[in-house]
PDB file of C-alpha atoms in Angstrom:
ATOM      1  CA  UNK A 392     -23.353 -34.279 -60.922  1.00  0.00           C
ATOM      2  CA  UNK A 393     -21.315 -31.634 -60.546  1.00  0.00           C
ATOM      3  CA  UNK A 394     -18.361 -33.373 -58.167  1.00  0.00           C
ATOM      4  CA  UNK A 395     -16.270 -29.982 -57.421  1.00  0.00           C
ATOM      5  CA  UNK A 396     -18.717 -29.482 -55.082  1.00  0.00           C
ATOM      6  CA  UNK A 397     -17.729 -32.410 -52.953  1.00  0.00           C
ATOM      7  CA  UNK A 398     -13.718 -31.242 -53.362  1.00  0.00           C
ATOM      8  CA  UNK A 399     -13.158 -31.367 -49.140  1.00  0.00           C
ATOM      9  CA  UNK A 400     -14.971 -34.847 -48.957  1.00  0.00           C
ATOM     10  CA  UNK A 401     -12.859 -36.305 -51.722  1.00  0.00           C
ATOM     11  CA  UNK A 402      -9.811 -34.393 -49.787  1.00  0.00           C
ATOM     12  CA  UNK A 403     -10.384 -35.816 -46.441  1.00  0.00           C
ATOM     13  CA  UNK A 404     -11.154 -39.383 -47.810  1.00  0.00           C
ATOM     14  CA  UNK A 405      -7.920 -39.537 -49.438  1.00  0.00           C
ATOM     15  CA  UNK A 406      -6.264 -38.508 -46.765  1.00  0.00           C
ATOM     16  CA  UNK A 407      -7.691 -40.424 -44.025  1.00  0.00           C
ATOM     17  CA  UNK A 408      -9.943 -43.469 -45.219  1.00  0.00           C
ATOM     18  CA  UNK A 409      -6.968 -44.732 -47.653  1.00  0.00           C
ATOM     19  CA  UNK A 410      -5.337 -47.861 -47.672  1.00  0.00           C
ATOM     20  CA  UNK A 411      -3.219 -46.576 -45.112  1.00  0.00           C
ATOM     21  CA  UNK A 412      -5.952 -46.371 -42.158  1.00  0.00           C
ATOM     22  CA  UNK A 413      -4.760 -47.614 -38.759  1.00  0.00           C
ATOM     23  CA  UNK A 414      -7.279 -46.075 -36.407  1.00  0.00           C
ATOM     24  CA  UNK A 415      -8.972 -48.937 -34.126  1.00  0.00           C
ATOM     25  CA  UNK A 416     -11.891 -46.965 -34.201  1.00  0.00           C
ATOM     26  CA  UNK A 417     -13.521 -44.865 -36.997  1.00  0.00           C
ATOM     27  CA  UNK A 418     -14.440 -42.355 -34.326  1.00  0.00           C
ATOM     28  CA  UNK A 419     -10.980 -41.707 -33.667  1.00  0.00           C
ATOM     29  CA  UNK A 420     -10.182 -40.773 -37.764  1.00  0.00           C
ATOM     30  CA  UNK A 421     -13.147 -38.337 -37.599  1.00  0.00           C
ATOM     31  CA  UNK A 422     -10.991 -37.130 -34.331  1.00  0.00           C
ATOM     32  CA  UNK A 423      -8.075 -36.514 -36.550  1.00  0.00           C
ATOM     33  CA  UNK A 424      -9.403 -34.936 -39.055  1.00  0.00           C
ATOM     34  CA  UNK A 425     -11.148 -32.160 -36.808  1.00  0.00           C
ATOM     35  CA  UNK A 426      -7.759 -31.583 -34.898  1.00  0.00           C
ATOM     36  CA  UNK A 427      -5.861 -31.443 -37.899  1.00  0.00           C
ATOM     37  CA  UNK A 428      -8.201 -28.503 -39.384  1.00  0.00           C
ATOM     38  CA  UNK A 429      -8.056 -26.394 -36.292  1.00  0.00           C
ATOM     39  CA  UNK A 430     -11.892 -26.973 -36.016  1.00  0.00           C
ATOM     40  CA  UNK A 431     -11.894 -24.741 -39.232  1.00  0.00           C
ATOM     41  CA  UNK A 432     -13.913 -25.629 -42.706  1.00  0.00           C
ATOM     42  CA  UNK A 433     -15.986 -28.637 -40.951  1.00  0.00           C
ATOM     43  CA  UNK A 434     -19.304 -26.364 -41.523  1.00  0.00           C
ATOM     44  CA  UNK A 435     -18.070 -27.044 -44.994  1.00  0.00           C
ATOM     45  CA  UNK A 436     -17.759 -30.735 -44.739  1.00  0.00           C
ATOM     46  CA  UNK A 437     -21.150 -30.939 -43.005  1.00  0.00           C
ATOM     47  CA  UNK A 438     -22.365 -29.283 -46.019  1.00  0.00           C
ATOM     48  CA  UNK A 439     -21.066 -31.011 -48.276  1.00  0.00           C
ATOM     49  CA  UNK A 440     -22.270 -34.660 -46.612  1.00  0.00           C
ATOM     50  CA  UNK A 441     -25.856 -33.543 -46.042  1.00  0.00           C
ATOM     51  CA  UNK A 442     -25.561 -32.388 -50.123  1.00  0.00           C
ATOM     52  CA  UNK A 443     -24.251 -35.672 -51.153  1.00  0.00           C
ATOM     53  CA  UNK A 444     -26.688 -37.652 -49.286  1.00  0.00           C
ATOM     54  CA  UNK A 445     -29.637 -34.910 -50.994  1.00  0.00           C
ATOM     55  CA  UNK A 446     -28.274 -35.601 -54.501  1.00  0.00           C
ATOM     56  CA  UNK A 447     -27.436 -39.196 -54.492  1.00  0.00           C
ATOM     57  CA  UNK A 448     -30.571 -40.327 -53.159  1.00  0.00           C
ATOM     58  CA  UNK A 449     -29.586 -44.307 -52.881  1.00  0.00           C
ATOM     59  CA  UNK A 450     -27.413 -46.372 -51.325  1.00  0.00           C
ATOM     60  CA  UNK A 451     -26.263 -47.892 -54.994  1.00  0.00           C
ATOM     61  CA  UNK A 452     -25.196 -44.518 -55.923  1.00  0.00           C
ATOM     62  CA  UNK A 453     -23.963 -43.129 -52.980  1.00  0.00           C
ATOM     63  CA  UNK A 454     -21.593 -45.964 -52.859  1.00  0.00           C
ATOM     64  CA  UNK A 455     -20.641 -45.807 -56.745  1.00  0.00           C
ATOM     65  CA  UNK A 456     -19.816 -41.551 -56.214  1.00  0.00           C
ATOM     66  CA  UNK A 457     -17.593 -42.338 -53.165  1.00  0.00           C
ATOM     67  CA  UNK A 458     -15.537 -44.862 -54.774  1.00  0.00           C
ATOM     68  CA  UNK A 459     -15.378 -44.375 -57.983  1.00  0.00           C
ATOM     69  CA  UNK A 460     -15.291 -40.465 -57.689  1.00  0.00           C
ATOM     70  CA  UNK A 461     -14.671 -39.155 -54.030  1.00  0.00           C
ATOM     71  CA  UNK A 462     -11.261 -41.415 -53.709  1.00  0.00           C
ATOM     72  CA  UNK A 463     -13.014 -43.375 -50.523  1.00  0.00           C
ATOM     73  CA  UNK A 464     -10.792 -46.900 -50.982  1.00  0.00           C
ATOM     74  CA  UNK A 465     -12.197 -47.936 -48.194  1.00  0.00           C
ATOM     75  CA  UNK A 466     -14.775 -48.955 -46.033  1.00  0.00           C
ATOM     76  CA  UNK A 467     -13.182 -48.796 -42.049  1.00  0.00           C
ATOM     77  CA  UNK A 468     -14.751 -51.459 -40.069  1.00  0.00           C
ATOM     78  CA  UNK A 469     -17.261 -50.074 -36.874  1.00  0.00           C
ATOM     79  CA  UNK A 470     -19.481 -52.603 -35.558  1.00  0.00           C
ATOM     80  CA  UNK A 471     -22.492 -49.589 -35.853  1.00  0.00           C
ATOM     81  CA  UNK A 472     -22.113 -48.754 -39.205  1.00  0.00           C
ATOM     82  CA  UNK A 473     -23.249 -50.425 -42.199  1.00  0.00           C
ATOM     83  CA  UNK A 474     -23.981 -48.478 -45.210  1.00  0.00           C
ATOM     84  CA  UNK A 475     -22.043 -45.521 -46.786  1.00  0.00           C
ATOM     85  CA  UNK A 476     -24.938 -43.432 -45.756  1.00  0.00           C
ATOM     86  CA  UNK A 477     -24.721 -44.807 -41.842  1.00  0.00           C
ATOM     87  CA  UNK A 478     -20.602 -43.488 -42.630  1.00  0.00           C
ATOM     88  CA  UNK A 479     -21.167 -40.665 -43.862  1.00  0.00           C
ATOM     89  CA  UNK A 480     -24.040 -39.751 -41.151  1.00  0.00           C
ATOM     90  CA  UNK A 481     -21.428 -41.099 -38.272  1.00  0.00           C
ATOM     91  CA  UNK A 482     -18.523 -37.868 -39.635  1.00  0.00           C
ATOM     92  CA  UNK A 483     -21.385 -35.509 -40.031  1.00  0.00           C
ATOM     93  CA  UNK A 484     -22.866 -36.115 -35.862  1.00  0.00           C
ATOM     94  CA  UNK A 485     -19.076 -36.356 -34.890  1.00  0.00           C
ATOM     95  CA  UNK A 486     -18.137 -32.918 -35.915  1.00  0.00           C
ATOM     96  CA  UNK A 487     -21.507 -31.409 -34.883  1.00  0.00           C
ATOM     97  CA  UNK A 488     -21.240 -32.491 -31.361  1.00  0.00           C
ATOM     98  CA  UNK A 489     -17.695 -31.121 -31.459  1.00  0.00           C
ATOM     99  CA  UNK A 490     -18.771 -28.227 -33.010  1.00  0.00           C
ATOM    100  CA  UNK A 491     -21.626 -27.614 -29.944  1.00  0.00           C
ATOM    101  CA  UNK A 492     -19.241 -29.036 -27.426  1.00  0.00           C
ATOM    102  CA  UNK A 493     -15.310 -29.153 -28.100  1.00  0.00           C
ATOM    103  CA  UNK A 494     -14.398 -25.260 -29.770  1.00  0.00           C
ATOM    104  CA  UNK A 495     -13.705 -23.645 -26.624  1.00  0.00           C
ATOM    105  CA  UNK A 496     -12.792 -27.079 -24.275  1.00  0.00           C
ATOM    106  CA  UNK A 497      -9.166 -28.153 -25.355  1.00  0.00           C
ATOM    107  CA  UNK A 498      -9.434 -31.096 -23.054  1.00  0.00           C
ATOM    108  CA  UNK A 499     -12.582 -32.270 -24.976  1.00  0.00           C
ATOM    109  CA  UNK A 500     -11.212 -35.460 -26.255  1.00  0.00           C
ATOM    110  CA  UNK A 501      -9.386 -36.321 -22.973  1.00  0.00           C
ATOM    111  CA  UNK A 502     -12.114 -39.207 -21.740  1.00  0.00           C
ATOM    112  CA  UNK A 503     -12.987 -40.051 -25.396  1.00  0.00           C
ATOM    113  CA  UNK A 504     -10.247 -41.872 -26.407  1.00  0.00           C
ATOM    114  CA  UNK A 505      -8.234 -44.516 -25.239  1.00  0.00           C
ATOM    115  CA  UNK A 506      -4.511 -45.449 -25.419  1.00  0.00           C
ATOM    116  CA  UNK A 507      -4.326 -49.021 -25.215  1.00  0.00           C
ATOM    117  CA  UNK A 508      -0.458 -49.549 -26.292  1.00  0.00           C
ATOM    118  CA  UNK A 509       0.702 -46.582 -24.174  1.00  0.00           C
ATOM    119  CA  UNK A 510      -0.905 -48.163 -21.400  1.00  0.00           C
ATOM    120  CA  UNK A 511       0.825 -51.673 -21.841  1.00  0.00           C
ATOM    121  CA  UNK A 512       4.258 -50.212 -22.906  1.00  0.00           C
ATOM    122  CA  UNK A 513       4.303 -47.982 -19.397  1.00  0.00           C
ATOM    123  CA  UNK A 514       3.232 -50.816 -17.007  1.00  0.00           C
ATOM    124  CA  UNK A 515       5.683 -53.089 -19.180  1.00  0.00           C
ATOM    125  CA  UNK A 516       8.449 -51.153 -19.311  1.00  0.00           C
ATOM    126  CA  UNK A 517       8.259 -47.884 -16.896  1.00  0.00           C
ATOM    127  CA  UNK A 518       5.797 -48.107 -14.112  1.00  0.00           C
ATOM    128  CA  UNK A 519       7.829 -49.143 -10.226  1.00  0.00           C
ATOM    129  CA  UNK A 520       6.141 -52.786 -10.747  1.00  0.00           C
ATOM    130  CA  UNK A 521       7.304 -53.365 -14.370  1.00  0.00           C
ATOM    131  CA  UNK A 522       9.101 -57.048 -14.502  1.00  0.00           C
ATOM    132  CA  UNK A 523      11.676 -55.398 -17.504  1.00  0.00           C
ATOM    133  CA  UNK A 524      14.701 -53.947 -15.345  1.00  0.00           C
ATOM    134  CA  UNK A 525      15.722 -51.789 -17.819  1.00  0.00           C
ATOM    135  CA  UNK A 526      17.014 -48.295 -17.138  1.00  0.00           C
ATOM    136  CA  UNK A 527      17.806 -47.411 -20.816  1.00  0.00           C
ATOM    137  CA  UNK A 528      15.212 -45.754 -23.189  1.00  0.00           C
ATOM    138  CA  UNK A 529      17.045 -46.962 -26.522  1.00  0.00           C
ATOM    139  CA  UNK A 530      17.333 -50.478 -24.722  1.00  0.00           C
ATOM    140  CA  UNK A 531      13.641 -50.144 -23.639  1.00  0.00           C
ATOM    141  CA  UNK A 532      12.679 -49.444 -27.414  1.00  0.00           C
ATOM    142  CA  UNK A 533      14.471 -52.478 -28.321  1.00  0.00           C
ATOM    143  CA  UNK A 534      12.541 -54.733 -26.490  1.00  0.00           C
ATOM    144  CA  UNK A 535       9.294 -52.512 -27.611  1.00  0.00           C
ATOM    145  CA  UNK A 536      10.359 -53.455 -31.532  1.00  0.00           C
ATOM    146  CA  UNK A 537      11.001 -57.277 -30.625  1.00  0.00           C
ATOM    147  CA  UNK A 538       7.672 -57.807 -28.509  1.00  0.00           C
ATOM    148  CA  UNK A 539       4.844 -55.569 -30.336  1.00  0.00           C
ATOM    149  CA  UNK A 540       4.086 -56.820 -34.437  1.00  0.00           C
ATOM    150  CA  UNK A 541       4.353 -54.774 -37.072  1.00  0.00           C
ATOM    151  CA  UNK A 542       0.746 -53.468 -37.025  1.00  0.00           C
ATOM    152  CA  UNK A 543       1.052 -52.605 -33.321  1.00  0.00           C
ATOM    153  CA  UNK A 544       4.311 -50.655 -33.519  1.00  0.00           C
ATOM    154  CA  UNK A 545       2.167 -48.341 -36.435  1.00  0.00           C
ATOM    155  CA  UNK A 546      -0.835 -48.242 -33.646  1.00  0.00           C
ATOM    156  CA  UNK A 547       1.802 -47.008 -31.242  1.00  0.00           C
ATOM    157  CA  UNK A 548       2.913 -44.059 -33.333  1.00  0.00           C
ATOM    158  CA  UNK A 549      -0.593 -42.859 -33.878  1.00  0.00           C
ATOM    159  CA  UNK A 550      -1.309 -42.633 -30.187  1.00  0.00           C
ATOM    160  CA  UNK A 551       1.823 -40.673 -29.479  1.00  0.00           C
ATOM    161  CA  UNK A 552       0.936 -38.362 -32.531  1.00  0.00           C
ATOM    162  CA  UNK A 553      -2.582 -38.600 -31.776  1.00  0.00           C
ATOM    163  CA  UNK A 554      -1.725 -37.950 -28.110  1.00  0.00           C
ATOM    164  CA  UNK A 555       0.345 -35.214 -28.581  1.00  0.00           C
ATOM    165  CA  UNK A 556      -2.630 -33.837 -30.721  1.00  0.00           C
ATOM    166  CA  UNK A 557      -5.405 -33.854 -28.373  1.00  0.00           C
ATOM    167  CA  UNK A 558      -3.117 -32.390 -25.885  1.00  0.00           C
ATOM    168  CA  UNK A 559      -2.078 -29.283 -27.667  1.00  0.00           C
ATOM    169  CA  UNK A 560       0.234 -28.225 -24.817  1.00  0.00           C
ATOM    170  CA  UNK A 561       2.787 -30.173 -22.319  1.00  0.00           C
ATOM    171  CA  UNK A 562       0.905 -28.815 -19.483  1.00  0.00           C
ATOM    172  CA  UNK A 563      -2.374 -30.275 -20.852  1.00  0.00           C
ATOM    173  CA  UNK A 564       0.313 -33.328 -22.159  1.00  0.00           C
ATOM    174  CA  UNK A 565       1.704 -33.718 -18.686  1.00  0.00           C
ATOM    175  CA  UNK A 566      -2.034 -34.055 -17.121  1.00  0.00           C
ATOM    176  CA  UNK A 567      -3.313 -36.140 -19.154  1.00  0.00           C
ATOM    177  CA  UNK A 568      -0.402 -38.841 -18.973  1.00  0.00           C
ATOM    178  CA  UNK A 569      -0.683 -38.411 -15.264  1.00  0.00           C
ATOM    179  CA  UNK A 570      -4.830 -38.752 -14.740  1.00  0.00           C
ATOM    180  CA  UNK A 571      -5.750 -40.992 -18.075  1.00  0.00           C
ATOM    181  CA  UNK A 572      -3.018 -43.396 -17.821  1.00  0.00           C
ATOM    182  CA  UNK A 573      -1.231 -43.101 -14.634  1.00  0.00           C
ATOM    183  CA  UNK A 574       2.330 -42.255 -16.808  1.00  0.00           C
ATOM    184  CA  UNK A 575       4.078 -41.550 -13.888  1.00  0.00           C
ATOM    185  CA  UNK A 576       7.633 -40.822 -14.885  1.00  0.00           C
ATOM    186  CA  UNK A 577      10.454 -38.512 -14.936  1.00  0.00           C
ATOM    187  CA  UNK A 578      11.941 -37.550 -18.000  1.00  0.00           C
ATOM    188  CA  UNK A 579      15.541 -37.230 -16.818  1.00  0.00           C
ATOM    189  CA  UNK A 580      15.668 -40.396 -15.869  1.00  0.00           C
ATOM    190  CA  UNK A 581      15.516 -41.703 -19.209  1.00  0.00           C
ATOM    191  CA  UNK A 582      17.962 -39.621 -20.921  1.00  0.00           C
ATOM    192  CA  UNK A 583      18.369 -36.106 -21.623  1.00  0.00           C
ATOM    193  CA  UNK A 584      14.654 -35.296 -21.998  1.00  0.00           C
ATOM    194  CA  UNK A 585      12.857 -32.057 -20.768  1.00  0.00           C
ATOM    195  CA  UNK A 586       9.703 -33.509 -21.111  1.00  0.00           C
ATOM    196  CA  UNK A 587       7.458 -36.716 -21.540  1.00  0.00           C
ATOM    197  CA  UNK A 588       6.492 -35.167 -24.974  1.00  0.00           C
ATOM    198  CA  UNK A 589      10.059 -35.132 -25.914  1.00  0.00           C
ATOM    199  CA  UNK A 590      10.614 -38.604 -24.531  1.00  0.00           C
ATOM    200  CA  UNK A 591       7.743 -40.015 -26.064  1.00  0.00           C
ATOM    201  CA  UNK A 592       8.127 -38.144 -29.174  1.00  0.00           C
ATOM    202  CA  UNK A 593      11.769 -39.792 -29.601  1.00  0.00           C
ATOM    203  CA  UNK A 594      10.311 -43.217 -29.197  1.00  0.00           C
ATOM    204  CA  UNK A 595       7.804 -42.573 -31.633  1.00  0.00           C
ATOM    205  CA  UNK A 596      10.467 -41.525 -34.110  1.00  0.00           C
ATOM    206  CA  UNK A 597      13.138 -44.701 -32.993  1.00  0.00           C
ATOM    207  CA  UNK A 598       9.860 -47.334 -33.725  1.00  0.00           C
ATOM    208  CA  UNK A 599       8.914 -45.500 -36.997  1.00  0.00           C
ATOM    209  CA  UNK A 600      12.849 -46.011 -38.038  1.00  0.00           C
ATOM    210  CA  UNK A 601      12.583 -49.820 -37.149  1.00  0.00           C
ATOM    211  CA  UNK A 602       9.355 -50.334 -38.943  1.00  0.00           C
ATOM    212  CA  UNK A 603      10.681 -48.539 -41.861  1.00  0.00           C
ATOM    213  CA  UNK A 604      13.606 -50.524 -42.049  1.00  0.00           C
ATOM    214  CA  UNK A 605      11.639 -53.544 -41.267  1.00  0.00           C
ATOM    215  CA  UNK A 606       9.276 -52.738 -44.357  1.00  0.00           C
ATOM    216  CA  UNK A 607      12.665 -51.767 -46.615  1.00  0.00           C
ATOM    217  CA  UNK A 608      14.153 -55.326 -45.876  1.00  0.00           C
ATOM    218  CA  UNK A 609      11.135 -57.206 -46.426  1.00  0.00           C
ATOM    219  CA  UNK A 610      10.764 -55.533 -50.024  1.00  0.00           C
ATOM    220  CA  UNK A 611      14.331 -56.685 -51.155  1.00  0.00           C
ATOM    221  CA  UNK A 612      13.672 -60.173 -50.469  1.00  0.00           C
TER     222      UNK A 612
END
């Protein structure tokens, strides 16, 4: 088999489904990778699956190409998928639907994903009834790096990254905080921010610097 053929499969694998993957649902990695192409070249990748699955003909050695030869290292856990071929048949729908639905709607992926630790760390830390009476972002962060493990400070990144993403503008960035999650603040107030993109973007970076560190220290000892 002729695996050049397969080159943006075995490019999005490694990228995405490594053992770096930290999306709590697969749907949202399929998510990425269409934002992160523009929408361009997933014709390609449709392609390229619907090939695969042609030429491969089993399960047995579907599973042996994407391992051994596609760099998949991974099999991301979804409680509706199953087989490689149930995987593979799960990116190909995604990006067909968003292909038929999403090109010309840039709030398509507003009501399809959610923000879980955005949503906590607001009504924690932000929101009029938060308990925390802390008027200090870099204090506020703080407390974020004590509560939230490891794993959940990496979740929070990806849904400010993620967020920022979907959003493609602070106007769209703005809405969305204010309709999907009820983020309700004022920049200003928490520093010298223009925006909530700014201010979330400079938490994102302050927890990324902690878990770094975090993963540094525990590597010396």
């Amino acid at each position: 088999m002729n695996l050049d053929k397969f080159a943006e499969l075995s490019n999005i694998f490694g990228c995405y489904l490594n053992q770096d993957y930290m999306y709590d649902k697969f749907d949202y990695a399929v998510y990425d990778i269409i934002l992160d192409s523009n929408g361009q070249g997933l014709e390609e990748i449709i392609n390229q699956i619907n090939l695969l699955l042609e030429e491969t003909k089993t399960e047995e050695n579907l599973k042996r190409t994407l391992t051994e030869s596609l760099d998949l290292d991974i099999f991301p856990y979804d409680p509706d998928i199953n087989t490689y071929t149930e995987l593979l048949e799960r990116i190909r729908d995604v990006m067909l639907k968003y292909l038929a639905e999403g090109t010309n709607n840039p709030k398509y992926f507003f009501d399809k994903v959610k923000f879980n630790y955005l949503e906590k760390i607001y009504f924690s830390y932000f929101s009029k009834d938060s308990e925390v009476n802390i008027k200090n972002i870099d204090l506020i962060i703080d407390e974020i790096n004590k509560k939230f493990t490891i794993y959940e400070l990496e979740s929070i990144i990806e849904e400010v990254n993620f967020l920022v993403k979907i959003t493609i503008t602070d106007e769209n960035l703005e809405d969305f905080l204010k309709t999907e999650i009820n983020f309700k603040i004022i920049p200003q107030d928490w520093g010298d921010f223009n925006s909530k993109k700014e201010l979330l973007e400079y938490m994102a970076d302050k927890i990324y610097n902690y878990k770094f560190n975090f993963n540094m220290s525990q590597k010396m000892k």
